[in-house]
Short mmCIF file of C-alpha atoms in Angstrom, two decimals:
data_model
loop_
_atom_site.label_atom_id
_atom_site.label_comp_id
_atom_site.label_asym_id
_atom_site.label_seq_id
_atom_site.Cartn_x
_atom_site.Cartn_y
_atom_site.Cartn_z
CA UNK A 30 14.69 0.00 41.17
CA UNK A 31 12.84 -3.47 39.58
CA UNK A 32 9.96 -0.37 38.10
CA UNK A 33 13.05 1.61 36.21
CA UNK A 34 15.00 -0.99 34.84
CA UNK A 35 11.61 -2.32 33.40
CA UNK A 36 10.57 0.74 32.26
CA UNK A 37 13.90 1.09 30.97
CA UNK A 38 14.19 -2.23 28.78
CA UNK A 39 10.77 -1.25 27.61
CA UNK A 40 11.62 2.12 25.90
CA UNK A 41 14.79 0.80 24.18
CA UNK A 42 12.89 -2.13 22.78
CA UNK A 43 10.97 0.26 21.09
CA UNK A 44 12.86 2.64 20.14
CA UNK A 45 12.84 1.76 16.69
CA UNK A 46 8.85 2.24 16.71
CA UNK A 47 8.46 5.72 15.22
CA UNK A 48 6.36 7.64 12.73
CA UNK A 49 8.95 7.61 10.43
CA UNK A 50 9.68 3.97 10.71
CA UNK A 51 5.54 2.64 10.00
CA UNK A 52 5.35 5.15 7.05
CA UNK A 53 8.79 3.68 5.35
CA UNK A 54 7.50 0.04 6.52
CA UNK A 55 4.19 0.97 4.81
CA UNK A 56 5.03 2.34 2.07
CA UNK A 57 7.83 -0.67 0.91
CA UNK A 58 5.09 -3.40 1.77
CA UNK A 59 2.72 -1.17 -0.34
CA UNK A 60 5.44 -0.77 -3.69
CA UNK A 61 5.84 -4.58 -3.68
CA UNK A 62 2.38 -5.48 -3.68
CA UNK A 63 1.32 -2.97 -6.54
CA UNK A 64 4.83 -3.59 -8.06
CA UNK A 65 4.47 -7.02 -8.56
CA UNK A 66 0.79 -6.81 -9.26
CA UNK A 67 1.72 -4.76 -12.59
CA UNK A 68 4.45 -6.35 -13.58
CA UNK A 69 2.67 -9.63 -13.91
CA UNK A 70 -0.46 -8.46 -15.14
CA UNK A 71 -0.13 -8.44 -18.32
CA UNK A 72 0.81 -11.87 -19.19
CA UNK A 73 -1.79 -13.08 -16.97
CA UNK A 74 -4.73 -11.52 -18.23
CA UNK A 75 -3.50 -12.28 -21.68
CA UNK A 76 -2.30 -16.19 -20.47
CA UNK A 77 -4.87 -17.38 -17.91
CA UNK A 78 -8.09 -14.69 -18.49
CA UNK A 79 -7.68 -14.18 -22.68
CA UNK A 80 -7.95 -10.84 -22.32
CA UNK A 81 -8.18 -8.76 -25.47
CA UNK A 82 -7.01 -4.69 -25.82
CA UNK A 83 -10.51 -4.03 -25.05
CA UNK A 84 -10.89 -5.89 -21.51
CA UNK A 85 -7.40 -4.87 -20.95
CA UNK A 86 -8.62 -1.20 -21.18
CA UNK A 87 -11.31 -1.27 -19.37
CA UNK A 88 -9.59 -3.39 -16.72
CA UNK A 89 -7.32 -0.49 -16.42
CA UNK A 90 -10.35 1.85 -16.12
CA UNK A 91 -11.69 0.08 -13.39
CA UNK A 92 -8.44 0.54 -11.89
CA UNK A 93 -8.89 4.71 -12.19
CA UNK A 94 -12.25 4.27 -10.79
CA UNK A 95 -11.24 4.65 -6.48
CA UNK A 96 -8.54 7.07 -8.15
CA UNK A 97 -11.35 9.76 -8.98
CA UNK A 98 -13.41 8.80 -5.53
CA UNK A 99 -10.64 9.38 -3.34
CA UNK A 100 -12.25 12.31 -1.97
CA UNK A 101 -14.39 10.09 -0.05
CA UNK A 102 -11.74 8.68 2.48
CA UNK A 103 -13.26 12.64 3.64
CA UNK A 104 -16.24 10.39 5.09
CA UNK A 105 -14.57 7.20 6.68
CA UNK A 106 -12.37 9.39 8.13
CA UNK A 107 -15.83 10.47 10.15
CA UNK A 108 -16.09 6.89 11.27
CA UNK A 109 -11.86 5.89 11.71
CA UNK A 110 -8.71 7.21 12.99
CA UNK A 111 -6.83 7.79 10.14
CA UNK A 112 -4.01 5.64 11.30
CA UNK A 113 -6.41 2.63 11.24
CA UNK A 114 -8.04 3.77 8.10
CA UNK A 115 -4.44 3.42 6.37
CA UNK A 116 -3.67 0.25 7.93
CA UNK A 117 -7.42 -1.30 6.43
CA UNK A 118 -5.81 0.20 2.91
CA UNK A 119 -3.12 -1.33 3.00
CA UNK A 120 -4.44 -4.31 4.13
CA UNK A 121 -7.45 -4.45 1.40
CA UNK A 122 -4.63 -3.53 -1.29
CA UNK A 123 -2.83 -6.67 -0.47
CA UNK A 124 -5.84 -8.62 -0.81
CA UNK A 125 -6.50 -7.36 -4.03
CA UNK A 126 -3.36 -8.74 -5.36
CA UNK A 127 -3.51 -11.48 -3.39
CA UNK A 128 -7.17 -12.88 -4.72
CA UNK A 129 -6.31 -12.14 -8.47
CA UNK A 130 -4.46 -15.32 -9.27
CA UNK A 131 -7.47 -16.93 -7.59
CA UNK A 132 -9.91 -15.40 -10.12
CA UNK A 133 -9.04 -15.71 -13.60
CA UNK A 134 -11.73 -14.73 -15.33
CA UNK A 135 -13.03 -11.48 -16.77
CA UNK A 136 -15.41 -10.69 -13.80
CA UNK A 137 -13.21 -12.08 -10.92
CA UNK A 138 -10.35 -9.36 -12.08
CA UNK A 139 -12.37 -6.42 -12.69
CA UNK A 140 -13.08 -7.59 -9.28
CA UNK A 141 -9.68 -7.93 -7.53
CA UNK A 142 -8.72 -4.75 -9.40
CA UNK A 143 -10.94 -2.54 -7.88
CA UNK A 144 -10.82 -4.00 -4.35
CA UNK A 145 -6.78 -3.33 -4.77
CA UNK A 146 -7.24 0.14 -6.15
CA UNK A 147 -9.75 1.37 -3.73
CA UNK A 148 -6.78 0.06 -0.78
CA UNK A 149 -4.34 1.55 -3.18
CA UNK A 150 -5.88 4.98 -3.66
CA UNK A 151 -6.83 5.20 -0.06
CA UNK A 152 -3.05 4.40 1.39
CA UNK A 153 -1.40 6.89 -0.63
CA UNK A 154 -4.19 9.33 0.08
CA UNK A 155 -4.18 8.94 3.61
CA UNK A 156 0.30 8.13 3.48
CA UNK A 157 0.79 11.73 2.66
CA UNK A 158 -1.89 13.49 5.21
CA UNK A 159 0.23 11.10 7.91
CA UNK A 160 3.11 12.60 6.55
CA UNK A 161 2.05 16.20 6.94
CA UNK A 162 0.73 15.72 9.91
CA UNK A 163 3.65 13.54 12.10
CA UNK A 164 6.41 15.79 10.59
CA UNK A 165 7.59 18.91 11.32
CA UNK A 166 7.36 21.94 8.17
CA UNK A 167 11.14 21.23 8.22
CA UNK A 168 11.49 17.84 8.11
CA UNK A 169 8.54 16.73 5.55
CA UNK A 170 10.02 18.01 2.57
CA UNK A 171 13.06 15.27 3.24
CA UNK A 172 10.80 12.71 4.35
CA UNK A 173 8.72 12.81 2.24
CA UNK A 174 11.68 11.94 -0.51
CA UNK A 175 12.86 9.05 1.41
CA UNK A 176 9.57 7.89 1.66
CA UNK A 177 9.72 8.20 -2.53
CA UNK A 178 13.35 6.74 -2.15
CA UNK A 179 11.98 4.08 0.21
CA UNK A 180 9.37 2.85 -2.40
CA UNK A 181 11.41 3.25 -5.41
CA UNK A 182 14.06 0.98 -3.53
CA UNK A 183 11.43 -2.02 -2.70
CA UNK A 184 9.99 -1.70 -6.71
CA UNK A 185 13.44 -2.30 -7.80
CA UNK A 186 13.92 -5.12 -5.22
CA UNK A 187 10.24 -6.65 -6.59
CA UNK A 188 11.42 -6.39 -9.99
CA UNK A 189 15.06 -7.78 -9.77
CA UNK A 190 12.84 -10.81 -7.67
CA UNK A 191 10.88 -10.92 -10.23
CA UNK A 192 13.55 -10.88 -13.05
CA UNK A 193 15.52 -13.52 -11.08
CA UNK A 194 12.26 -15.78 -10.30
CA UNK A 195 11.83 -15.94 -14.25
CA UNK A 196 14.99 -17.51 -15.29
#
């Protein structure tokens, strides 16, 4: 009787643990890091770094770079479990974002740009083959748009903190 109850208590507790839950989870901590990472990027590469049009653009470049290699995440995936590959994504994403106040000059953002983008890229490469994968053919098509709706909703909450945090 002890062994059910138990048993019991543990499977509600989790209950909210699903699939569907981690990808929405992921995907909102994902849109505020990159949200907030280009809204204030701009005034402080111009502020703190003195960026010019031409570092800005190449700063941007460097940001394309893991865009065009995504193919590779092919080859970790030979070495990790996709699941834990995403999680190290999202993870070197938010330290991206998180290092580039700490390195204001031309070098250090190239820097923290390209460590973000490369977590960046990979996520939302690996996000959708999660997708496809954990979901049904009927049910991807609708969650996949609330994972869209899900990220559109946490941009608009980093902005409006954003917008508020300014005045």
């Amino acid at each position: 009787m002890f062994n059910f109850r138990l048993r019991e208590t543990m499977s509600t507790n989790k209950a909210w643990q699903t699939p569907k839950n981690l990808l929405v989870l992921m995907s909102v901590a994902m849109t505020i890091g990159f949200a907030t990472w280009m809204a204030l990027l701009n005034n402080f590469v111009i502020e703190k770094a003195a960026f010019t049009g031409a570092e800005i653009g190449l700063l941007q470049s460097i940001r394309e770079i893991p865009g065009f290699l995504a193919f590779t995440a092919v080859f970790v995936l030979l070495i990790l479990k996709e699941q834990t590959f995403a999680y190290l994504s999202l993870a070197l994403l938010g330290i991206g974002v998180a290092i580039t106040g700490y390195l204001p000059s031309v070098f250090g953002l190239y820097f923290s740009t390209f460590i973000m983008s490369v977590g960046f890229h990979y996520y939302e490469t690996l996000k959708q083959s999660l997708s496809l994968q954990w979901f049904s053919i009927d049910e991807a098509p609708a969650m996949l748009g609330k994972l869209i709706a899900a990220s559109s909703a946490a941009s608009l909450a980093a902005y409006s903190f954003l917008w508020l945090a300014m005045d």
